[in-house]
Amino acid sequence: MTETAEDSRDALQGLDSDTDDEDVELDFKCGELRMLSETFIPLDGDTTSESTVSAESVGSRVNSGNSENLEALYGPLLDADQAAAAVPEGKEGLVWHAIVIPDDFIVNGKLVSGLNKRDFDLQAHEIKPRRASLPVTQTQLFSALSKVEGSKGPRFIFNGVLNGWPGLKTFELVRLEFKRSLGPLVAAPDYMKSFAKIWGHHWSVAQEGAAGVAPEIKDKSKIYRATLRAAPWTREGWAPGNLGHVFWFEAQKETPTLQYGCSMVATVGDEKCTAVHMISHRYYVAKESAKDKLTYHSVVLLEWEHGKYCTLVEGAYLNGIGGYKGKSNWYDDRDEPVTALYKALPNEMIQPWLSSASEIRLYDIESRNLDEFKQYIEKYVGSRFTDPHYTFSHPARLFYRSRSHIAQYLINYISRDGNYSEIDRNCQTLAADLCSFLAGKKGVVPFHPVNRFEYNNRAHLFLYDSEMYENKSKKKGMGIFFG
């Protein structure tokens, strides 16, 4: 999928630096980013929800561990050894921003100025769970922090279930900033950016923390922003020791299962791939903008020697499926309240999406061949898909082309460079690389001409052990910024 530079830049930024960042307003306009936004921002403008979590009740019940549990949890506190093990020292982990709000965020029936009303149930006086801005009260945040000594001074480790996201559990607090004004959380006009920074420095582990000063909020009426860094392994997978942001949803089993990371290589099977196809489409929108008309998503369809079903491969935003409630265009149940894919998702994969990083998804689907898949696409033209194209079909000629081989190839590929880029690292470049690799064909290029300008075939990334190379995503600083 290709998103515009404006969308990608405004939605998310790498956060490994200690510089002040300006706040932004998320601009959901194209492709998967538009779809993902619907999980957080009601299209009808409704600001209430049955799925909320009360500030008073947070921490009174434990998240039960299923994907539909929306409860937030703050604590219990970890001892020093537990905290150090949960978040080892290092700057490589994924970085998140959470909005830290006053405990009394509703006064006289009105939300404190500067907060997004879509994140709160005003009638129930509650924070809505699983919001993009990760709202948390000041008491909730500080009640979940444990102090542990590090090589450069004390560190402060968060433990809980942040804003009801079961994949967001342990972090190091690395920075606190205060909001300079109580206006809406939107970007300042360009002409004001030189002198109107929205967030001001309050505390950081590198400055005050290194001097032995613990984080503290004295002016409890202000809005703050917490920068939280996860364990170093989070940049490489959803669980420690299980390398690779790649998952395989085996939906055609009697009991659908989902596997991810390098551990799935031994269990996904050894059936051989017989044919490979590239398909591209636009996402259906009732009234397309100019950007919508330029936004194409490309996928790869794999046929197997057993002829019972196909597998669809797509590259997209990291945590896009976990952040989108397991809704996938490739299954009929996409619009059901709870999909089979969502039921199969493990807790660690349910996190807000990250548009500066990518994951690779493999779906076993009912279509047994390309012709049946075309029928599926046609069924949803005008509701899910627009302008489908079938631009490449070829027998799979790679000698080692079993399911387990392909799983390993894709893990190698994404683990070498897990970044997402609208120009040279996206669904279309993955589709071109994978088709040329499996078919043994030269001259396979991304679908849209815009993605061909800087395209260089990187099929070699499928072959080599990524752990013997430096991960480019570590150098580029993958991180997340919401709010």
CSV table of C-alpha atoms in Angstrom, one decimal:
chain,number,residue,atom,x,y,z
A,1,MET,CA,0.0,0.0,0.0
A,2,THR,CA,1.3,3.5,-0.7
A,3,GLU,CA,0.3,6.4,1.5
A,4,THR,CA,1.2,10.0,0.9
A,5,ALA,CA,4.3,11.5,2.6
A,6,GLU,CA,2.0,13.9,4.4
A,7,ASP,CA,-0.1,11.1,5.9
A,8,SER,CA,2.8,9.0,7.0
A,9,ARG,CA,4.8,12.0,8.4
A,10,ASP,CA,1.9,13.4,10.3
A,11,ALA,CA,0.7,10.2,11.8
A,12,LEU,CA,3.9,8.8,13.2
A,13,GLN,CA,7.5,9.8,13.8
A,14,GLY,CA,10.7,8.0,15.1
A,15,LEU,CA,11.4,9.1,18.6
A,16,ASP,CA,14.9,8.0,19.5
A,17,SER,CA,16.1,11.6,19.9
A,18,ASP,CA,15.7,13.8,22.9
A,19,THR,CA,14.5,16.8,21.0
A,20,ASP,CA,11.1,18.4,21.6
A,21,ASP,CA,8.4,17.3,19.2
A,22,GLU,CA,5.5,19.3,18.0
A,23,ASP,CA,2.1,17.7,18.3
A,24,VAL,CA,0.2,16.8,15.2
A,25,GLU,CA,-3.4,16.2,14.1
A,26,LEU,CA,-3.9,12.8,12.5
A,27,ASP,CA,-5.0,13.1,8.9
A,28,PHE,CA,-6.8,9.9,7.9
A,29,LYS,CA,-7.2,10.2,4.1
A,30,CYS,CA,-6.0,7.2,2.2
A,31,GLY,CA,-5.8,3.4,2.1
A,32,GLU,CA,-5.3,1.3,5.2
A,33,LEU,CA,-4.7,4.4,7.3
A,34,ARG,CA,-8.3,5.5,6.6
A,35,MET,CA,-9.6,2.0,7.5
A,36,LEU,CA,-7.5,1.9,10.7
A,37,SER,CA,-8.8,5.3,11.8
A,38,GLU,CA,-12.3,4.0,11.9
A,39,THR,CA,-11.5,1.9,14.9
A,40,PHE,CA,-10.6,5.0,17.0
A,41,ILE,CA,-12.7,7.8,15.5
A,42,PRO,CA,-16.4,7.2,15.0
A,43,LEU,CA,-17.4,8.4,11.6
A,44,ASP,CA,-20.8,9.6,12.9
A,45,GLY,CA,-19.1,11.9,15.5
A,46,ASP,CA,-20.4,9.9,18.4
A,47,THR,CA,-18.4,10.5,21.5
A,48,THR,CA,-19.8,7.8,23.7
A,49,SER,CA,-19.0,4.1,23.8
A,50,GLU,CA,-20.0,1.0,25.7
A,51,SER,CA,-16.4,-0.1,25.7
A,52,THR,CA,-14.9,2.2,28.3
A,53,VAL,CA,-12.7,1.9,31.4
A,54,SER,CA,-13.4,3.9,34.5
A,55,ALA,CA,-10.6,5.8,36.1
A,56,GLU,CA,-11.9,4.7,39.5
A,57,SER,CA,-12.0,1.0,38.7
A,58,VAL,CA,-8.7,0.7,36.8
A,59,GLY,CA,-6.4,-1.9,38.4
A,60,SER,CA,-9.2,-3.5,40.4
A,61,ARG,CA,-9.5,-6.4,37.9
A,62,VAL,CA,-6.8,-8.3,36.0
A,63,ASN,CA,-6.9,-8.4,32.2
A,64,SER,CA,-8.0,-12.0,31.5
A,65,GLY,CA,-5.8,-12.4,28.5
A,66,ASN,CA,-8.3,-12.6,25.6
A,67,SER,CA,-8.3,-10.3,22.7
A,68,GLU,CA,-11.8,-8.9,23.5
A,69,ASN,CA,-10.8,-7.9,27.1
A,70,LEU,CA,-10.6,-4.1,27.0
A,71,GLU,CA,-9.6,-3.5,30.6
A,72,ALA,CA,-6.7,-1.3,31.5
A,73,LEU,CA,-4.4,-2.2,34.3
A,74,TYR,CA,-1.9,-0.1,36.2
A,75,GLY,CA,0.5,-2.2,38.4
A,76,PRO,CA,1.4,-4.3,40.2
A,77,LEU,CA,4.8,-2.8,40.9
A,78,LEU,CA,7.8,-4.9,39.9
A,79,ASP,CA,10.7,-5.6,42.1
A,80,ALA,CA,14.1,-4.4,40.9
A,81,ASP,CA,15.1,-7.7,39.3
A,82,GLN,CA,11.7,-8.1,37.5
A,83,ALA,CA,11.8,-4.5,36.2
A,84,ALA,CA,15.4,-4.8,34.9
A,85,ALA,CA,14.5,-8.1,33.2
A,86,ALA,CA,11.2,-6.8,31.7
A,87,VAL,CA,12.9,-3.8,30.1
A,88,PRO,CA,16.6,-4.2,29.7
A,89,GLU,CA,18.8,-1.2,29.1
A,90,GLY,CA,19.1,0.0,25.5
A,91,LYS,CA,17.6,2.4,23.0
A,92,GLU,CA,16.5,-0.1,20.4
A,93,GLY,CA,13.0,-0.7,21.6
A,94,LEU,CA,9.8,0.7,20.0
A,95,VAL,CA,8.9,4.1,21.4
A,96,TRP,CA,5.4,5.3,22.3
A,97,HIS,CA,3.8,8.5,23.4
A,98,ALA,CA,1.0,8.6,26.0
A,99,ILE,CA,-1.1,11.6,27.0
A,100,VAL,CA,-1.0,12.0,30.7
A,101,ILE,CA,-4.1,13.8,31.9
A,102,PRO,CA,-5.3,15.2,35.2
A,103,ASP,CA,-7.1,12.7,37.5
A,104,ASP,CA,-10.1,15.0,37.4
A,105,PHE,CA,-10.3,15.2,33.6
A,106,ILE,CA,-14.0,16.1,33.7
A,107,VAL,CA,-15.0,19.2,35.7
A,108,ASN,CA,-18.5,20.4,36.0
A,109,GLY,CA,-19.6,18.0,33.3
A,110,LYS,CA,-17.0,19.3,30.8
A,111,LEU,CA,-13.8,17.7,29.6
A,112,VAL,CA,-10.6,19.6,30.5
A,113,SER,CA,-9.5,21.9,27.7
A,114,GLY,CA,-6.9,20.4,25.4
A,115,LEU,CA,-8.1,16.8,25.3
A,116,ASN,CA,-9.8,15.0,22.5
A,117,LYS,CA,-13.4,14.3,23.4
A,118,ARG,CA,-13.4,11.2,21.2
A,119,ASP,CA,-11.1,9.5,23.7
A,120,PHE,CA,-13.6,9.9,26.6
A,121,ASP,CA,-17.1,8.9,27.6
A,122,LEU,CA,-18.4,12.1,29.1
A,123,GLN,CA,-21.6,10.7,30.5
A,124,ALA,CA,-19.8,7.9,32.3
A,125,HIS,CA,-16.8,10.0,33.3
A,126,GLU,CA,-14.5,7.3,31.8
A,127,ILE,CA,-11.5,7.0,29.5
A,128,LYS,CA,-12.3,4.9,26.4
A,129,PRO,CA,-10.0,1.9,26.0
A,130,ARG,CA,-7.6,1.3,23.1
A,131,ARG,CA,-7.3,4.8,21.9
A,132,ALA,CA,-4.6,6.0,19.6
A,133,SER,CA,-3.4,8.8,22.0
A,134,LEU,CA,-3.0,6.3,24.9
A,135,PRO,CA,-4.6,8.5,27.5
A,136,VAL,CA,-3.7,7.7,31.1
A,137,THR,CA,-4.3,9.7,34.3
A,138,GLN,CA,-1.4,11.0,36.3
A,139,THR,CA,-2.2,8.7,39.3
A,140,GLN,CA,-2.5,5.6,37.0
A,141,LEU,CA,0.9,6.3,35.4
A,142,PHE,CA,2.9,6.9,38.6
A,143,SER,CA,1.2,4.0,40.5
A,144,ALA,CA,2.6,1.6,37.9
A,145,LEU,CA,6.3,2.9,38.0
A,146,SER,CA,9.0,0.8,39.7
A,147,LYS,CA,12.5,2.2,40.3
A,148,VAL,CA,15.5,0.2,39.3
A,149,GLU,CA,19.2,1.2,39.2
A,150,GLY,CA,20.8,1.4,35.7
A,151,SER,CA,24.3,1.9,34.5
A,152,LYS,CA,23.7,5.6,34.1
A,153,GLY,CA,21.5,6.2,37.1
A,154,PRO,CA,18.0,5.2,38.2
A,155,ARG,CA,15.4,4.0,35.7
A,156,PHE,CA,11.6,3.9,36.0
A,157,ILE,CA,9.7,0.9,34.7
A,158,PHE,CA,6.0,0.9,33.9
A,159,ASN,CA,4.1,-2.3,34.3
A,160,GLY,CA,0.4,-2.8,33.4
A,161,VAL,CA,-1.9,-2.9,30.4
A,162,LEU,CA,-1.7,0.6,29.0
A,163,ASN,CA,-5.1,2.0,28.0
A,164,GLY,CA,-6.5,-1.6,27.6
A,165,TRP,CA,-4.0,-2.5,24.8
A,166,PRO,CA,-2.9,-6.0,25.9
A,167,GLY,CA,0.3,-5.7,23.8
A,168,LEU,CA,1.5,-2.6,25.7
A,169,LYS,CA,2.6,-3.9,29.1
A,170,THR,CA,6.1,-2.9,30.1
A,171,PHE,CA,8.1,0.3,29.3
A,172,GLU,CA,10.8,2.6,30.6
A,173,LEU,CA,9.7,6.1,31.2
A,174,VAL,CA,12.3,8.2,29.3
A,175,ARG,CA,10.7,11.6,29.1
A,176,LEU,CA,7.9,13.8,30.4
A,177,GLU,CA,6.8,17.0,28.7
A,178,PHE,CA,4.1,19.5,29.6
A,179,LYS,CA,1.6,21.0,27.1
A,180,ARG,CA,2.3,24.7,26.8
A,181,SER,CA,-1.3,25.7,26.1
A,182,LEU,CA,-4.6,24.1,26.7
A,183,GLY,CA,-5.8,24.5,23.2
A,184,PRO,CA,-6.8,21.5,21.0
A,185,LEU,CA,-4.2,18.9,20.3
A,186,VAL,CA,-3.6,20.0,16.7
A,187,ALA,CA,-0.6,21.1,14.7
A,188,ALA,CA,0.4,24.8,14.8
A,189,PRO,CA,0.3,26.6,11.5
A,190,ASP,CA,3.5,26.4,9.6
A,191,TYR,CA,4.4,30.1,10.2
A,192,MET,CA,4.2,29.5,14.0
A,193,LYS,CA,6.4,26.4,14.1
A,194,SER,CA,9.5,28.4,14.6
A,195,PHE,CA,8.4,29.8,18.0
A,196,ALA,CA,5.3,27.8,19.1
A,197,LYS,CA,6.5,24.4,20.3
A,198,ILE,CA,3.5,22.7,21.9
A,199,TRP,CA,5.4,20.4,24.3
A,200,GLY,CA,7.9,21.8,26.8
A,201,HIS,CA,10.6,19.8,28.7
A,202,HIS,CA,9.6,18.7,32.2
A,203,TRP,CA,11.8,15.6,33.0
A,204,SER,CA,13.9,13.1,31.2
A,205,VAL,CA,15.9,10.1,32.4
A,206,ALA,CA,19.0,11.4,30.6
A,207,GLN,CA,19.0,14.7,32.4
A,208,GLU,CA,17.1,14.9,35.7
A,209,GLY,CA,17.0,11.1,36.1
A,210,ALA,CA,20.8,10.9,35.7
A,211,ALA,CA,21.1,13.5,38.5
A,212,GLY,CA,19.0,11.3,40.8
A,213,VAL,CA,15.8,13.3,40.4
A,214,ALA,CA,12.7,11.1,40.2
A,215,PRO,CA,9.9,12.0,37.8
A,216,GLU,CA,7.2,14.1,39.6
A,217,ILE,CA,4.2,16.2,38.6
A,218,LYS,CA,3.5,19.1,40.9
A,219,ASP,CA,1.0,21.1,38.7
A,220,LYS,CA,-1.6,18.4,38.4
A,221,SER,CA,-4.0,20.6,36.3
A,222,LYS,CA,-1.7,20.4,33.3
A,223,ILE,CA,-1.6,17.9,30.4
A,224,TYR,CA,1.6,16.0,30.0
A,225,ARG,CA,3.1,13.7,27.4
A,226,ALA,CA,5.1,10.6,28.5
A,227,THR,CA,7.6,9.0,26.2
A,228,LEU,CA,7.8,5.3,26.9
A,229,ARG,CA,10.4,2.9,25.5
A,230,ALA,CA,9.7,-0.8,25.3
A,231,ALA,CA,12.3,-3.6,25.6
A,232,PRO,CA,14.9,-3.8,22.8
A,233,TRP,CA,13.5,-7.0,21.4
A,234,THR,CA,10.2,-5.3,20.4
A,235,ARG,CA,11.8,-3.8,17.3
A,236,GLU,CA,12.4,-7.3,16.0
A,237,GLY,CA,9.2,-9.3,16.9
A,238,TRP,CA,6.1,-9.6,19.1
A,239,ALA,CA,7.8,-11.8,21.7
A,240,PRO,CA,11.4,-12.1,22.9
A,241,GLY,CA,13.3,-14.8,21.1
A,242,ASN,CA,10.7,-15.1,18.3
A,243,LEU,CA,12.2,-13.0,15.5
A,244,GLY,CA,10.1,-11.5,12.7
A,245,HIS,CA,7.0,-9.3,12.4
A,246,VAL,CA,5.4,-11.9,10.2
A,247,PHE,CA,2.2,-13.9,10.9
A,248,TRP,CA,0.3,-16.7,9.2
A,249,PHE,CA,-3.4,-17.1,9.8
A,250,GLU,CA,-4.3,-20.7,9.0
A,251,ALA,CA,-8.0,-20.0,8.6
A,252,GLN,CA,-8.8,-23.2,6.6
A,253,LYS,CA,-8.0,-25.5,9.5
A,254,GLU,CA,-11.0,-27.0,11.4
A,255,THR,CA,-10.0,-24.7,14.3
A,256,PRO,CA,-8.3,-21.5,12.8
A,257,THR,CA,-5.0,-20.7,14.3
A,258,LEU,CA,-2.5,-17.9,14.0
A,259,GLN,CA,1.3,-18.3,14.3
A,260,TYR,CA,4.0,-15.7,14.1
A,261,GLY,CA,7.7,-15.2,14.1
A,262,CYS,CA,10.5,-17.8,13.5
A,263,SER,CA,8.7,-20.3,15.7
A,264,MET,CA,6.1,-20.9,13.0
A,265,VAL,CA,8.7,-22.2,10.4
A,266,ALA,CA,8.6,-25.7,12.0
A,267,THR,CA,4.8,-25.9,12.1
A,268,VAL,CA,3.2,-24.3,9.0
A,269,GLY,CA,3.8,-27.4,6.8
A,270,ASP,CA,5.7,-28.4,3.8
A,271,GLU,CA,3.2,-28.2,0.9
A,272,LYS,CA,4.8,-26.8,-2.2
A,273,CYS,CA,3.8,-23.5,-3.9
A,274,THR,CA,2.9,-24.1,-7.6
A,275,ALA,CA,2.0,-20.6,-8.8
A,276,VAL,CA,2.4,-16.9,-7.8
A,277,HIS,CA,0.3,-13.9,-8.8
A,278,MET,CA,0.4,-10.2,-8.2
A,279,ILE,CA,-2.9,-8.3,-7.6
A,280,SER,CA,-3.4,-4.6,-7.0
A,281,HIS,CA,-6.4,-2.5,-6.2
A,282,ARG,CA,-7.6,0.7,-4.7
A,283,TYR,CA,-9.6,0.7,-1.5
A,284,TYR,CA,-13.3,1.5,-2.1
A,285,VAL,CA,-14.3,5.0,-1.0
A,286,ALA,CA,-17.7,6.4,-1.8
A,287,LYS,CA,-16.2,9.7,-2.9
A,288,GLU,CA,-12.5,9.4,-3.9
A,289,SER,CA,-10.1,12.2,-3.4
A,290,ALA,CA,-7.1,12.7,-5.7
A,291,LYS,CA,-4.9,10.9,-3.2
A,292,ASP,CA,-7.4,8.0,-3.1
A,293,LYS,CA,-7.0,7.6,-6.8
A,294,LEU,CA,-3.3,7.2,-6.5
A,295,THR,CA,-3.3,4.8,-3.6
A,296,TYR,CA,-3.0,1.2,-4.7
A,297,HIS,CA,-2.5,-1.9,-2.4
A,298,SER,CA,-0.6,-4.8,-3.9
A,299,VAL,CA,-0.8,-8.4,-2.6
A,300,VAL,CA,0.6,-11.8,-3.7
A,301,LEU,CA,-1.5,-14.9,-4.2
A,302,LEU,CA,0.1,-18.3,-3.7
A,303,GLU,CA,-1.3,-21.5,-5.1
A,304,TRP,CA,-0.4,-24.8,-3.5
A,305,GLU,CA,0.0,-28.3,-4.9
A,306,HIS,CA,-2.8,-29.7,-2.8
A,307,GLY,CA,-5.3,-27.4,-4.6
A,308,LYS,CA,-7.5,-27.0,-1.5
A,309,TYR,CA,-7.0,-23.2,-0.9
A,310,CYS,CA,-4.6,-20.4,-1.6
A,311,THR,CA,-2.5,-18.1,0.6
A,312,LEU,CA,-2.5,-14.3,0.3
A,313,VAL,CA,0.6,-12.4,1.3
A,314,GLU,CA,0.6,-8.7,2.0
A,315,GLY,CA,2.9,-6.1,3.5
A,316,ALA,CA,1.3,-3.3,5.6
A,317,TYR,CA,1.6,-1.2,8.7
A,318,LEU,CA,3.0,-2.9,11.9
A,319,ASN,CA,0.1,-3.9,14.2
A,320,GLY,CA,-2.4,-2.9,11.6
A,321,ILE,CA,-4.5,-6.0,12.1
A,322,GLY,CA,-4.2,-5.9,15.9
A,323,GLY,CA,-5.1,-2.2,15.9
A,324,TYR,CA,-8.0,-2.8,13.5
A,325,LYS,CA,-9.8,-5.4,15.6
A,326,GLY,CA,-8.8,-8.3,13.4
A,327,LYS,CA,-10.7,-7.0,10.4
A,328,SER,CA,-9.3,-8.1,7.0
A,329,ASN,CA,-10.7,-7.5,3.5
A,330,TRP,CA,-9.8,-11.1,2.6
A,331,TYR,CA,-12.5,-12.7,4.7
A,332,ASP,CA,-16.2,-12.5,4.4
A,333,ASP,CA,-16.6,-11.9,8.2
A,334,ARG,CA,-14.7,-8.6,8.1
A,335,ASP,CA,-17.7,-6.6,9.3
A,336,GLU,CA,-18.8,-9.0,12.0
A,337,PRO,CA,-18.5,-7.7,15.6
A,338,VAL,CA,-15.8,-10.3,16.3
A,339,THR,CA,-13.9,-11.9,13.4
A,340,ALA,CA,-12.3,-15.3,13.4
A,341,LEU,CA,-9.0,-13.6,12.9
A,342,TYR,CA,-9.5,-11.4,16.0
A,343,LYS,CA,-10.3,-14.4,18.1
A,344,ALA,CA,-7.0,-16.0,17.0
A,345,LEU,CA,-4.8,-13.0,17.7
A,346,PRO,CA,-2.6,-13.4,20.8
A,347,ASN,CA,-2.5,-10.5,23.2
A,348,GLU,CA,1.0,-9.4,22.4
A,349,MET,CA,-0.1,-8.5,18.8
A,350,ILE,CA,-3.0,-6.2,19.9
A,351,GLN,CA,-1.3,-2.8,19.8
A,352,PRO,CA,-1.9,0.5,18.1
A,353,TRP,CA,-0.7,0.5,14.5
A,354,LEU,CA,2.7,2.0,13.5
A,355,SER,CA,2.8,3.5,10.0
A,356,SER,CA,6.6,3.9,10.1
A,357,ALA,CA,7.1,0.2,10.4
A,358,SER,CA,5.8,-2.9,8.6
A,359,GLU,CA,4.6,-6.4,9.1
A,360,ILE,CA,4.0,-9.2,6.6
A,361,ARG,CA,0.7,-11.1,6.8
A,362,LEU,CA,-0.1,-14.5,5.3
A,363,TYR,CA,-3.8,-15.5,5.1
A,364,ASP,CA,-5.0,-19.0,4.1
A,365,ILE,CA,-8.2,-18.1,2.1
A,366,GLU,CA,-11.0,-20.2,0.6
A,367,SER,CA,-10.1,-19.5,-3.0
A,368,ARG,CA,-8.4,-22.5,-4.5
A,369,ASN,CA,-6.9,-20.7,-7.6
A,370,LEU,CA,-6.7,-17.3,-9.3
A,371,ASP,CA,-10.0,-17.7,-11.0
A,372,GLU,CA,-11.9,-18.2,-7.7
A,373,PHE,CA,-10.0,-15.4,-6.2
A,374,LYS,CA,-11.1,-13.1,-9.0
A,375,GLN,CA,-14.7,-14.0,-8.2
A,376,TYR,CA,-14.1,-13.1,-4.5
A,377,ILE,CA,-12.7,-9.7,-5.5
A,378,GLU,CA,-15.6,-9.1,-7.9
A,379,LYS,CA,-18.1,-9.8,-5.1
A,380,TYR,CA,-16.7,-6.8,-3.1
A,381,VAL,CA,-16.0,-4.4,-5.9
A,382,GLY,CA,-17.9,-1.3,-4.9
A,383,SER,CA,-17.7,-2.0,-1.2
A,384,ARG,CA,-14.2,-3.1,-0.4
A,385,PHE,CA,-12.2,-2.9,-3.7
A,386,THR,CA,-11.9,-0.5,-6.6
A,387,ASP,CA,-10.1,-1.0,-9.9
A,388,PRO,CA,-8.5,-4.4,-9.4
A,389,HIS,CA,-5.6,-5.4,-11.7
A,390,TYR,CA,-4.0,-8.8,-12.2
A,391,THR,CA,-0.5,-7.9,-13.5
A,392,PHE,CA,1.7,-10.9,-13.0
A,393,SER,CA,1.1,-14.7,-13.0
A,394,HIS,CA,3.8,-17.4,-13.3
A,395,PRO,CA,4.6,-20.9,-12.1
A,396,ALA,CA,6.7,-20.9,-8.9
A,397,ARG,CA,10.1,-22.1,-10.1
A,398,LEU,CA,12.2,-21.7,-6.9
A,399,PHE,CA,13.4,-25.2,-5.9
A,400,TYR,CA,12.8,-24.7,-2.1
A,401,ARG,CA,9.3,-23.3,-2.1
A,402,SER,CA,7.4,-25.1,0.7
A,403,ARG,CA,5.2,-23.3,3.2
A,404,SER,CA,8.0,-23.5,5.8
A,405,HIS,CA,10.6,-22.2,3.3
A,406,ILE,CA,8.4,-19.2,2.4
A,407,ALA,CA,7.8,-18.4,6.1
A,408,GLN,CA,11.5,-18.3,6.6
A,409,TYR,CA,12.2,-16.2,3.5
A,410,LEU,CA,9.6,-13.6,4.7
A,411,ILE,CA,11.1,-13.5,8.2
A,412,ASN,CA,14.6,-13.0,6.7
A,413,TYR,CA,13.2,-10.2,4.5
A,414,ILE,CA,11.4,-8.1,7.1
A,415,SER,CA,14.0,-8.6,9.8
A,416,ARG,CA,16.7,-7.1,7.6
A,417,ASP,CA,14.6,-3.9,7.3
A,418,GLY,CA,11.3,-3.5,9.1
A,419,ASN,CA,10.7,0.1,8.1
A,420,TYR,CA,7.7,1.3,6.0
A,421,SER,CA,8.1,4.0,3.3
A,422,GLU,CA,5.5,5.3,0.8
A,423,ILE,CA,8.1,5.3,-1.9
A,424,ASP,CA,10.5,2.4,-1.6
A,425,ARG,CA,9.4,0.1,1.2
A,426,ASN,CA,5.8,-0.9,1.0
A,427,CYS,CA,3.2,-3.4,-0.1
A,428,GLN,CA,4.0,-2.9,-3.8
A,429,THR,CA,7.8,-3.4,-3.4
A,430,LEU,CA,7.3,-6.5,-1.3
A,431,ALA,CA,4.9,-7.9,-4.0
A,432,ALA,CA,7.4,-7.3,-6.8
A,433,ASP,CA,10.3,-8.7,-4.8
A,434,LEU,CA,8.4,-11.9,-3.8
A,435,CYS,CA,6.9,-12.5,-7.3
A,436,SER,CA,10.3,-12.2,-9.0
A,437,PHE,CA,11.9,-14.4,-6.3
A,438,LEU,CA,9.5,-17.3,-6.4
A,439,ALA,CA,9.1,-17.2,-10.2
A,440,GLY,CA,12.7,-16.7,-11.0
A,441,LYS,CA,11.8,-13.7,-13.3
A,442,LYS,CA,13.6,-10.5,-14.0
A,443,GLY,CA,11.9,-7.2,-14.7
A,444,VAL,CA,9.1,-7.6,-12.2
A,445,VAL,CA,8.3,-4.1,-10.9
A,446,PRO,CA,5.8,-2.5,-8.5
A,447,PHE,CA,2.3,-1.9,-9.9
A,448,HIS,CA,2.2,1.9,-9.8
A,449,PRO,CA,4.7,4.1,-11.7
A,450,VAL,CA,5.4,6.3,-8.7
A,451,ASN,CA,6.8,3.3,-6.8
A,452,ARG,CA,9.1,2.4,-9.7
A,453,PHE,CA,11.2,5.5,-9.6
A,454,GLU,CA,13.3,4.5,-6.7
A,455,TYR,CA,12.6,0.7,-6.8
A,456,ASN,CA,15.6,-1.7,-6.5
A,457,ASN,CA,14.8,-5.3,-6.4
A,458,ARG,CA,15.8,-6.7,-3.0
A,459,ALA,CA,14.9,-10.4,-3.5
A,460,HIS,CA,18.3,-11.3,-2.0
A,461,LEU,CA,16.9,-10.3,1.4
A,462,PHE,CA,14.8,-13.4,1.4
A,463,LEU,CA,17.8,-15.7,1.4
A,464,TYR,CA,20.1,-14.6,4.2
A,465,ASP,CA,20.1,-14.9,8.0
A,466,SER,CA,19.1,-11.4,9.2
A,467,GLU,CA,20.8,-11.9,12.5
A,468,MET,CA,24.1,-11.8,10.8
A,469,TYR,CA,23.5,-8.3,9.4
A,470,GLU,CA,22.7,-5.0,11.1
A,471,ASN,CA,19.0,-4.3,11.1
A,472,LYS,CA,18.3,-1.1,9.1
A,473,SER,CA,15.3,-0.3,11.2
A,474,LYS,CA,17.6,0.1,14.3
A,475,LYS,CA,19.5,2.8,12.4
A,476,LYS,CA,16.5,4.7,11.2
A,477,GLY,CA,14.8,4.8,14.6
A,478,MET,CA,11.4,3.2,14.3
A,479,GLY,CA,9.0,4.7,16.8
A,480,ILE,CA,5.5,5.8,17.3
A,481,PHE,CA,3.8,9.1,18.0
A,482,PHE,CA,0.2,9.5,18.8
A,483,GLY,CA,-1.2,12.6,20.5
